[in-house]
XYZ file of C-alpha atoms in Angstrom:
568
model
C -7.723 -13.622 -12.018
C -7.110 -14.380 -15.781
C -3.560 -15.710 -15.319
C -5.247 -18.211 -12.735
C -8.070 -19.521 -14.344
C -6.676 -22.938 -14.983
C -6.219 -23.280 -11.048
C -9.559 -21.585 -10.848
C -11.025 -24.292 -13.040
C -9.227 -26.921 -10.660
C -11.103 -25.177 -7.768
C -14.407 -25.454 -9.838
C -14.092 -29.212 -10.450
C -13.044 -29.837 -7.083
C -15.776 -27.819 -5.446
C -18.179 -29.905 -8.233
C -17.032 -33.263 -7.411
C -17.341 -31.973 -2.985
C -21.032 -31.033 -4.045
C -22.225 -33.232 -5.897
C -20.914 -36.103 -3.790
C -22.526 -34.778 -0.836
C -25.870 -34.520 -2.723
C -26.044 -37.548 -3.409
C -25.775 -38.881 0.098
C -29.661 -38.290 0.795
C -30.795 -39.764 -1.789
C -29.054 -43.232 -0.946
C -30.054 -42.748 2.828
C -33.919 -42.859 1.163
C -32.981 -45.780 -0.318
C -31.859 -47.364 2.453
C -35.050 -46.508 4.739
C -37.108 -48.009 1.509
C -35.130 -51.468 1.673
C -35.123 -51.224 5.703
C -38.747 -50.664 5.528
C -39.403 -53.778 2.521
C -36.850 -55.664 5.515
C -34.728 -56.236 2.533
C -31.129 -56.388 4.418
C -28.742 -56.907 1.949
C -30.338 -53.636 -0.135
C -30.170 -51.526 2.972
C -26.378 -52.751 3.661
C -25.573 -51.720 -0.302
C -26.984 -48.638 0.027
C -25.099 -47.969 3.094
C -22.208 -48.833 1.403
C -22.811 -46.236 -1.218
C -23.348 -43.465 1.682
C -20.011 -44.294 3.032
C -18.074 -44.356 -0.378
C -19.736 -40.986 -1.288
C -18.993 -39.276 1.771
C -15.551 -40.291 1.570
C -15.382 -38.564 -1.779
C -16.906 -35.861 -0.586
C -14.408 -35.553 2.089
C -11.593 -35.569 -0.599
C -13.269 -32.962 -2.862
C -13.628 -30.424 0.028
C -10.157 -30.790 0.856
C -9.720 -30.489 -2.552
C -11.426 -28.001 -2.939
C -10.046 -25.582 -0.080
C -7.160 -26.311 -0.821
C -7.210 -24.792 -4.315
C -8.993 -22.299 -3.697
C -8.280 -20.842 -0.427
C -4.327 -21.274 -1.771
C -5.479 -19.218 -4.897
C -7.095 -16.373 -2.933
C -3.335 -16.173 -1.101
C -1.685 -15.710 -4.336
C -4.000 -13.152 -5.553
C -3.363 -11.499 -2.434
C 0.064 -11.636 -2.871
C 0.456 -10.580 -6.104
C -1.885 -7.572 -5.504
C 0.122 -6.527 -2.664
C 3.148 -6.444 -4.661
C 1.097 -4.842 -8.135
C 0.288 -2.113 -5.624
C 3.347 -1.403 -3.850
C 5.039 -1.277 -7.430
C 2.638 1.252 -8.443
C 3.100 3.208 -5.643
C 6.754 3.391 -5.659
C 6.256 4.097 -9.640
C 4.375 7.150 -8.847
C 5.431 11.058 -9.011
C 6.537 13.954 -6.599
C 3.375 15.419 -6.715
C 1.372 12.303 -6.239
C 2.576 11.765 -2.428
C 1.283 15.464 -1.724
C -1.939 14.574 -1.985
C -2.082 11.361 -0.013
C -1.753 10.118 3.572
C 0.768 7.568 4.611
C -2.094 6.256 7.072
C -4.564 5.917 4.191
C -1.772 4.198 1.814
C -1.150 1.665 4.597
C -4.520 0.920 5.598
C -5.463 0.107 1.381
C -2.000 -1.926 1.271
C -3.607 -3.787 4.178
C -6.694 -4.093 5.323
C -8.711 -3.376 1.678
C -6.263 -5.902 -0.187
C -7.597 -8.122 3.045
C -11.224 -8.046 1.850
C -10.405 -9.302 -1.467
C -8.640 -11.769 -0.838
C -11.706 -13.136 1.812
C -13.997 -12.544 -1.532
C -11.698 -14.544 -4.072
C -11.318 -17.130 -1.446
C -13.703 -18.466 0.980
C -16.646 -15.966 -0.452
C -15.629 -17.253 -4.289
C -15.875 -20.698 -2.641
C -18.929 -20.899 -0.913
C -20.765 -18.898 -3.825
C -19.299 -21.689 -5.966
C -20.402 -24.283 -3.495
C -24.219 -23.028 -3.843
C -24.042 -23.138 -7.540
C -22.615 -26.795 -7.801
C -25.034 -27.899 -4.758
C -28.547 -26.601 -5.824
C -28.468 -28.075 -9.879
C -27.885 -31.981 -8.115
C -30.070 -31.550 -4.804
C -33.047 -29.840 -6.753
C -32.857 -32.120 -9.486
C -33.145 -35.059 -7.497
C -36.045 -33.678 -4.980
C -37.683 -33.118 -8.198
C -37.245 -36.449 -8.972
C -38.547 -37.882 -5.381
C -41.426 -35.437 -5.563
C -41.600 -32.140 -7.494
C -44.759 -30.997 -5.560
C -42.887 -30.968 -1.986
C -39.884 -29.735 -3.622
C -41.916 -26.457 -4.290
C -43.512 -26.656 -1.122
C -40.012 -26.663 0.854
C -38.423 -24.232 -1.837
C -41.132 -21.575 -1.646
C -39.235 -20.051 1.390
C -36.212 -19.879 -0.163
C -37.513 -16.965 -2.132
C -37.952 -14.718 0.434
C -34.647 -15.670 1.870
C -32.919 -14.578 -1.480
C -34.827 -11.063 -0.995
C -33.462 -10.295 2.107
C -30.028 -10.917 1.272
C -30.420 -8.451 -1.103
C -31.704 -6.086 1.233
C -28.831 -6.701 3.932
C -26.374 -6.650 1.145
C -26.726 -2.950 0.303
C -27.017 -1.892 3.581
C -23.336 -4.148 4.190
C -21.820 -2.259 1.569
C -23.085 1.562 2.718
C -21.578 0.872 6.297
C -18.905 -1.138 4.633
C -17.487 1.943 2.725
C -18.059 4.153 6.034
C -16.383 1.642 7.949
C -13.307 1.741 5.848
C -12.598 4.954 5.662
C -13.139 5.601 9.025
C -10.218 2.739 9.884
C -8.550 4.638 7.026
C -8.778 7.618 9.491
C -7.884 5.768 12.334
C -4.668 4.489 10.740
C -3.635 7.809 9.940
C -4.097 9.988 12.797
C -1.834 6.834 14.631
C 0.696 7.333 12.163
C 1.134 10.785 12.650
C 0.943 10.546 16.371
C 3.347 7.871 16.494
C 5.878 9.518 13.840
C 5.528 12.864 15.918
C 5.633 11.869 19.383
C 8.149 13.852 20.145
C 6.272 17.382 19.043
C 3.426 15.599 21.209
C 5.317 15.192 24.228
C 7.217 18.408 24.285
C 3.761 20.475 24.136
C 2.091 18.510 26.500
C -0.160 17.035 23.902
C -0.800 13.660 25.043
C -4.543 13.918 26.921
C -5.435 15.867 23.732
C -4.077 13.305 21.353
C -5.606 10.017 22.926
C -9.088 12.655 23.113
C -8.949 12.722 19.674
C -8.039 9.148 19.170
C -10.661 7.831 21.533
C -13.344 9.982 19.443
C -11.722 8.554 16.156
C -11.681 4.664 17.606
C -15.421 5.055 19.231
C -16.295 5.843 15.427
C -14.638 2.946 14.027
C -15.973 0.641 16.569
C -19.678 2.140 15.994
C -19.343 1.314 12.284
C -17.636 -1.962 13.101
C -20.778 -3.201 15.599
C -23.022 -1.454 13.192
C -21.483 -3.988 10.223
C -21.269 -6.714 12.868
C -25.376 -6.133 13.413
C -25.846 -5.929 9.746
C -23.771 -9.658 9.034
C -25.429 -11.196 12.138
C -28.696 -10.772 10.532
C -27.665 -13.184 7.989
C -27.578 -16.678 10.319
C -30.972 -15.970 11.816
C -32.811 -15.433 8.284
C -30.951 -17.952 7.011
C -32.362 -20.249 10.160
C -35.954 -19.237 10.170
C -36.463 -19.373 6.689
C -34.565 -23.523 7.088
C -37.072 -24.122 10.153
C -40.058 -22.713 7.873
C -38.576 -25.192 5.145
C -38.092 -28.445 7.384
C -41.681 -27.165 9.266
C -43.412 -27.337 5.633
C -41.380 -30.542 4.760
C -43.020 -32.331 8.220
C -46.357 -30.826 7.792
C -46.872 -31.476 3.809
C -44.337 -34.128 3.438
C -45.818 -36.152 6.622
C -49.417 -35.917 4.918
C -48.274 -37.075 1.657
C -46.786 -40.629 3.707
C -49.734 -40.756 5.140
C -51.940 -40.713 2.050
C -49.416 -42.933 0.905
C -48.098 -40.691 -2.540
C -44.934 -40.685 -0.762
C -42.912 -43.401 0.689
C -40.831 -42.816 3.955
C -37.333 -42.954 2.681
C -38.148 -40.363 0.245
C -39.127 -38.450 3.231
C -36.101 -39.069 4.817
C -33.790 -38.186 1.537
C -35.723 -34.969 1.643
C -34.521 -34.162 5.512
C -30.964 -34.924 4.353
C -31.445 -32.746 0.881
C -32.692 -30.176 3.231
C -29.911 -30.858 5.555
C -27.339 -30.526 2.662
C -28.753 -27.258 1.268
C -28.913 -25.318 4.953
C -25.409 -25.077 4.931
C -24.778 -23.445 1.410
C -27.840 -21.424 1.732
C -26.464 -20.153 5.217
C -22.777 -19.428 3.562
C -25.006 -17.232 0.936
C -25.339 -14.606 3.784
C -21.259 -14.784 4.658
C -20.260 -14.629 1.299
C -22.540 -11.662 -0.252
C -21.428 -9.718 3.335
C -17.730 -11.025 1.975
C -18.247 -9.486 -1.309
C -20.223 -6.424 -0.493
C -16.755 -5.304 1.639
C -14.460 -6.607 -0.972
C -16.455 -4.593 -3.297
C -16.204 -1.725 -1.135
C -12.484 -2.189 -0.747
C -11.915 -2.749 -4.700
C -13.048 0.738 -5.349
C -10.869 2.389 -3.022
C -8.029 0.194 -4.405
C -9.359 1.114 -7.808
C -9.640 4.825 -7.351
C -5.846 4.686 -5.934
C -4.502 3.948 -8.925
C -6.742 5.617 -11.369
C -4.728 8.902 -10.317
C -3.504 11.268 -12.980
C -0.573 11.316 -12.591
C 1.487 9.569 -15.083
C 3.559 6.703 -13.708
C 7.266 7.064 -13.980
C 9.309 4.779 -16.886
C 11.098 1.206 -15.168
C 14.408 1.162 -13.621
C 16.761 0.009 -15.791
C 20.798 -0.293 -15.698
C 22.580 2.660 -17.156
C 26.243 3.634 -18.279
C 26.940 7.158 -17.500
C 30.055 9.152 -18.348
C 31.677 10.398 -15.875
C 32.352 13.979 -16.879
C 30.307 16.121 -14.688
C 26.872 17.359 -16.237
C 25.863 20.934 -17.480
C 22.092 22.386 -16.339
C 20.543 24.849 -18.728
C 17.143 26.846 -17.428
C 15.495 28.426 -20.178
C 12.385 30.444 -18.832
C 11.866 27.533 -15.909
C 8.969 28.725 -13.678
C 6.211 26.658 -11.391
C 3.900 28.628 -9.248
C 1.498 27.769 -6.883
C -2.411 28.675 -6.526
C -1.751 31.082 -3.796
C 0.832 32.404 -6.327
C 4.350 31.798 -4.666
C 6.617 29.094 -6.140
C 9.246 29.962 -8.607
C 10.525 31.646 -11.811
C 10.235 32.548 -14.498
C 14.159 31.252 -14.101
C 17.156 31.563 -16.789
C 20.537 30.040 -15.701
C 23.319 28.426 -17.572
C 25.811 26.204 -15.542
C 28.535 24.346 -17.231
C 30.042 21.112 -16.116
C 31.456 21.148 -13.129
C 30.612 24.438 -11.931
C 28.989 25.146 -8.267
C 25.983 27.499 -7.437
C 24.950 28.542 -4.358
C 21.117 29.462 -4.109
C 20.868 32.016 -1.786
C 17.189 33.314 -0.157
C 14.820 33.934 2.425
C 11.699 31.413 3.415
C 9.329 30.811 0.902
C 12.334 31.952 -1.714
C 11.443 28.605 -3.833
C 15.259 27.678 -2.883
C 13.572 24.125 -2.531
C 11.396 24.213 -5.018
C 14.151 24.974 -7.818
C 16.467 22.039 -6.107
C 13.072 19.556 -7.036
C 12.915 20.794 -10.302
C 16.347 20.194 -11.168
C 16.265 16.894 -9.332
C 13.523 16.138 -11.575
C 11.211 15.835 -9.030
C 9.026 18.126 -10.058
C 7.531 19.065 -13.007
C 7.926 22.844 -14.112
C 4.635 23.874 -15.299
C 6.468 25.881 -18.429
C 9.908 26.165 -19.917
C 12.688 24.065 -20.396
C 15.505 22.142 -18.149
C 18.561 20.944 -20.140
C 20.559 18.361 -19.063
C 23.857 18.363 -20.980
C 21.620 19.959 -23.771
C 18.804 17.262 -23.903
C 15.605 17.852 -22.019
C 14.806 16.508 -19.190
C 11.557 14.380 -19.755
C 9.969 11.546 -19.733
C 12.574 9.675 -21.682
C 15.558 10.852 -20.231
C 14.317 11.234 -15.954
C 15.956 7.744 -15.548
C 19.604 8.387 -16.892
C 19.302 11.168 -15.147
C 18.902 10.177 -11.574
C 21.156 7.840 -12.407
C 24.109 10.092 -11.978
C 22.160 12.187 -9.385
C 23.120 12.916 -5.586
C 20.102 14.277 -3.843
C 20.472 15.763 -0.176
C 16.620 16.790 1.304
C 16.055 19.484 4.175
C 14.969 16.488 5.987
C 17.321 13.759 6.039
C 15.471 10.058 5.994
C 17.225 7.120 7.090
C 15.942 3.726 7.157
C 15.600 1.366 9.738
C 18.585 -0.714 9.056
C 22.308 -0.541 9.543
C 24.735 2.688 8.970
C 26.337 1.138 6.276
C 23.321 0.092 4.550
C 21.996 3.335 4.482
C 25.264 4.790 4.059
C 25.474 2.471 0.421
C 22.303 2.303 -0.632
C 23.183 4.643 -3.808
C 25.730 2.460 -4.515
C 25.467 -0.948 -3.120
C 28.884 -2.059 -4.522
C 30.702 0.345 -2.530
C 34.299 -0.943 -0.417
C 34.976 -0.725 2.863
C 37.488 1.592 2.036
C 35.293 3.780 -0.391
C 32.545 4.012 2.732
C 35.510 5.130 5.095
C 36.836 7.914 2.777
C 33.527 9.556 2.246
C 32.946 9.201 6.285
C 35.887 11.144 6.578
C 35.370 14.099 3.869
C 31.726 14.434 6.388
C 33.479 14.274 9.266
C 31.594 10.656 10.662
C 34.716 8.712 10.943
C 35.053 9.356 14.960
C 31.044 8.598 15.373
C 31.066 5.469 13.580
C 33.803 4.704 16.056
C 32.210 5.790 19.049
C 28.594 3.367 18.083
C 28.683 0.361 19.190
C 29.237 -1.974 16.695
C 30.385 0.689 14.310
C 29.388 0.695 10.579
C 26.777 -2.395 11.698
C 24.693 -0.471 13.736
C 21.063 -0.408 13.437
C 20.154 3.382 13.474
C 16.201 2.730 14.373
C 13.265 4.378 12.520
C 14.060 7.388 10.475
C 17.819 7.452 11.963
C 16.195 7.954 15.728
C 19.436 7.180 17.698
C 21.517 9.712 15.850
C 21.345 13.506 16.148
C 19.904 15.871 13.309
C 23.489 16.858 12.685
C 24.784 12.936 12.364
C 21.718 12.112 10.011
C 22.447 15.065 7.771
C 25.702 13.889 7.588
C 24.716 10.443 6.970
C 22.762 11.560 3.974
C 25.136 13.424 2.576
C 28.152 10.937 2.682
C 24.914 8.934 1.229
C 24.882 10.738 -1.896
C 28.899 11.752 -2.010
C 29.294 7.933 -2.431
C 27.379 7.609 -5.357
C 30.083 10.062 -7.163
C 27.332 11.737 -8.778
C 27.310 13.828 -11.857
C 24.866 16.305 -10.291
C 25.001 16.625 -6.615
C 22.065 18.830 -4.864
C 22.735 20.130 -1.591
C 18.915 21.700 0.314
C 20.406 23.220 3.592
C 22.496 20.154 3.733
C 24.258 20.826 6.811
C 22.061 23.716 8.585
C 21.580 21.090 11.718
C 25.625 20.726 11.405
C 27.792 22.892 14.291
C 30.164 25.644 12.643
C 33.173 24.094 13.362
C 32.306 20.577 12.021
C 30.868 22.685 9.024
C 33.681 24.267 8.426
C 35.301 21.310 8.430
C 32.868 19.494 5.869
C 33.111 22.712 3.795
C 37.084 22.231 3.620
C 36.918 18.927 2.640
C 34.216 19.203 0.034
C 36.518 21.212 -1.909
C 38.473 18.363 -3.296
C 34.719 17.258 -4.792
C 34.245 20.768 -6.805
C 35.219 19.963 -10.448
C 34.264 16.136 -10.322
C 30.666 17.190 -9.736
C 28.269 20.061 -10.890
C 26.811 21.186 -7.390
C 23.527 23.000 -6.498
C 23.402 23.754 -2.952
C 20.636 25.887 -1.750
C 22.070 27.738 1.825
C 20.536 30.642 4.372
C 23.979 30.851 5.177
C 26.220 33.351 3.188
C 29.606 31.631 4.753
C 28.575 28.632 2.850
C 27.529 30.272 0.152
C 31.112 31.328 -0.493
C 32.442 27.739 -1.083
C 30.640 27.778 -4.639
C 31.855 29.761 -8.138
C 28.622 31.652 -8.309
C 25.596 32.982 -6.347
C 21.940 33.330 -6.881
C 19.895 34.888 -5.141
C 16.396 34.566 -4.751
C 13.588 36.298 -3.869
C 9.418 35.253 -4.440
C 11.039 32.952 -6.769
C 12.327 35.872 -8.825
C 16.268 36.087 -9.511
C 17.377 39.018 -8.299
C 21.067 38.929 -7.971
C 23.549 36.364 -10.011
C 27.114 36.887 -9.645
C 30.324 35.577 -7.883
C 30.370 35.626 -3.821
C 33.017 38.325 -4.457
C 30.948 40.423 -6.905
C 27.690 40.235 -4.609
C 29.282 40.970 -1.757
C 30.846 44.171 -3.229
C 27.168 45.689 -4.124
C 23.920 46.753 -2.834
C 21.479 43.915 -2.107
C 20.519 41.252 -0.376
C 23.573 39.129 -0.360
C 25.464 41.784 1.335
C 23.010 42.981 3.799
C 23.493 38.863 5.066
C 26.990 38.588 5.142
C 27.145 41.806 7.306
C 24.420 40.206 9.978
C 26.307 36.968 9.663
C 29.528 38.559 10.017
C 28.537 39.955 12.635
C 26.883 36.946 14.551
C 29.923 35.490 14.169
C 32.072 37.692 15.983
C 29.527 37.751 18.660
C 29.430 34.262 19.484
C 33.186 34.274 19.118
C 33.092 36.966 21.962
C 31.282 35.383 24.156
């Protein structure tokens, strides 16, 4: 809000001038009923006059007024929005394996939501009360400071239970939001999964446990609802307990003539002019208590520990290949798997094959060296400088990065094709289509290179996606290109194929593929193999496959598999 405080000072004089125009309406209404009551015409018609002009000012000073700041609570939202989705897409690896996708989207949402109702119409109607009650109560006090009491005595009690509903409003509040937190999440895996859900026959169980989940979130929800509708009725029966006093008291002071009528009339319009803010009290502490609510969980999202990753910034890279050096690299788990301790020297250009069973830590060297994740001790080397803090930016820079999973985004082929490298040709997109054998698909779609692939890449096959992402990062003529079972969706012969032509890429790039399959394996200079995250065998494809070990046992199975499918 700093950066805004001169259009939050705007608001302030605006909501000023709205309330203290409207204050003063009363009190010229007494007047009136004074000169009415003296039959002194021309008086009451000035005083009229003076209504009129001052609600017409207050009319412009509410608009005024909303305008500001109702427009100023949008750009807060805005630019919170945007603070947060930088921060998120500034944050680490390990950061996203602790959170929800569900829980992200419902703070980026519905929490940024009840701040901006706070810094907007809350912030104005709080500052609506504060302008109001200075100008009304000091001129009831100047009409008549003994009925002012009077009147204002129930006010007190009013301010104590807004107190009380307010801490119940921001219990439930807190409840309430994680529960839609939940909600969002269990949706977001349902949706994102369907197809798991449908092919076990999931789906009564599934909308089960999303019925139980909603029920919950609409108990809270009517339970909040309950809590806020309390606010209107107090804030009406302690008003009728006001104007009641101001009839009883106020009538007996007229009659014993220590009060004159108009001033008993202002006072019905002061009264009239202070129900509204006092109401809006009620709405705006309920607005606060849940933007308070929803501030903490914003708050304790980006407190995490994690240390945020340096800005993006443009980078010259030469385009000699880059050399990896592993001294003592190792990152284990709690349940003790993971990887290492790890000692490897690759020079540039070079090509390893990481060879292993599950839970090998085949993936979990690829992250390291992707700088992905953070080795808990020893050293990675790129081109003899370590990679850190400093130095993680040039070094995705020349990086080509192939997951297990292939992601695709819901846009166009070729945008997703050159989204390394958004300056790519026509041409350049064609040739790399080619070396990944997608050339014939991208004829075959529709509207070729301009076809929208859905969410995730859902109208192409596991195959065409991991294809996709690899001509992805093939385009970006990386420096280091990792490889994580690339192309294990991928048929043999179009593999084969792929293999062939990735060939005439060895030498331009230093490649890191991690493989189950030993035929694949082969394409590379050199082969490690892996096993609890321990090196066990290092070697060329030739060397390995001449000894004892695991590398050999494979190729014999796979050999083998081979020949039988090619029987059949």
């Amino acid at each position: 809000m700093a950066r805004h405080r001169k259009t939050l000072y705007w608001g302030l004089a605006a909501t000023v001038w709205c309330s203290v125009a409207a204050s003063v309406v009363p009190y010229w209404s007494g007047r009136a009923v004074n000169a009415l009551e003296r039959q002194d015409w021309h008086a009451s018609r000035v005083f009229l006059g003076w209504m009129l002009a001052f609600t017409l000012v207050a009319g412009i000073g509410r608009y005024l007024m909303r305008n500001t700041l109702i427009g100023l609570s949008r750009e807060v939202e805005r630019e919170q929005r945007e603070s947060l989705y930088s921060f998120l897409l500034g944050r680490p690896f390990a950061f996203y394996e602790k959170q929800r996708v569900g829980d992200l989207m419902s703070r980026l949402g519905d929490d940024v939501g009840t701040v901006r109702m706070a810094t907007g119409p809350g912030l104005m109607s709080f500052l609506q009360v504060l302008s109001i009650l200075p100008v009304t109560l000091g001129l009831m006090f100047h009409t008549s400071w003994r009925l002012t009491l009077a009147v204002m005595l129930p006010f007190c009690f009013l301010a104590l239970g807004f107190y009380v509903i307010g801490k119940w409003s921001h219990m439930v509040q807190q409840k309430l939001q994680l529960a839609f937190s939940a909600l969002t999440t269990f949706s977001h895996e349902t949706i994102s999964g369907e197809r798991v859900v449908q092919a076990f026959g999931l789906e009564a169980a599934r909308v089960a446990q999303f019925g139980a989940l909603s029920r919950r979130h609409a108990m809270l929800s009517m339970k909040q609802s309950v809590i806020f509708s309390a606010y209107a009725p107090l804030s009406a029966l302690i008003s009728g307990v006001s104007l009641l006093v101001l009839v009883a008291y106020g009538g007996s002071l007229v009659v014993r003539h220590a009060l004159n009528l108009g001033d008993l009339t202002a006072f019905t319009g002061f009264l009239v002019a202070l129900a509204w803010p006092m109401m809006s009290m009620g709405w705006s502490a309920n607005l606060f208590q849940r933007a308070k609510a929803g501030q903490e969980r914003l708050d304790q999202l980006m407190s995490s520990s994690e240390p945020s990753l340096p800005p993006a910034e443009a980078i010259r890279l030469p385009e000699a290949p880059v050399s990896l050096r592993l001294e003592g690299l190792s990152h284990r788990f709690e349940t003790g798997r993971g990887l290492g301790p790890l000692d490897l020297n690759l020079a540039p250009g070079d090509s390893l094959a990481v060879v292993g069973g599950i839970g090998s830590g085949k993936t979990l060297l690829l992250q390291a060296l992707a700088g992905l994740r953070e080795p808990q001790s020893g050293r990675l080397l790129m081109d003899g400088e370590p990679l850190s803090e400093k130095t993680i930016r040039r070094h995705w820079a020349g990086l080509g990065w192939v997951p297990q999973e292939a992601f695709l985004f819901s846009d166009t082929l070729r945008t997703n094709l050159a989204m390394g490298r958004p300056e790519a040709t026509e041409d350049e997109i064609w040739e790399i289509a080619r070396v990944v054998a997608m050339d014939e698909l991208i004829r075959r779609l529709p509207e070729g290179l301009d076809t929208v692939v859905g969410e995730r890449g859902v109208i192409l096959s596991g195959g065409e996606r991991q294809r996709t992402a690899l001509a992805r990062a093939l385009l970006r003529r990386p420096r280091l290109l990792l490889l994580d079972d690339a192309l294990s969706a991928v048929d043999a012969e179009t593999e084969s194929r792929i293999l062939e032509n990735l060939r005439g890429f060895l030498g331009t790039s230093t490649l890191v593929l991690a493989t189950h399959r030993v035929f694949v394996a082969e394409t590379c200079a050199q082969v490690l193999v892996l096993e609890e995250g321990l090196p066990i065998q290092l070697g060329s494809p030739e060397e390995l496959a001449a000894q004892t070990g695991l590398f050999a046992r494979l190729k014999r199975l796979q050999s083998l598999e081979r020949e039988l499918v090619r029987g059949a």
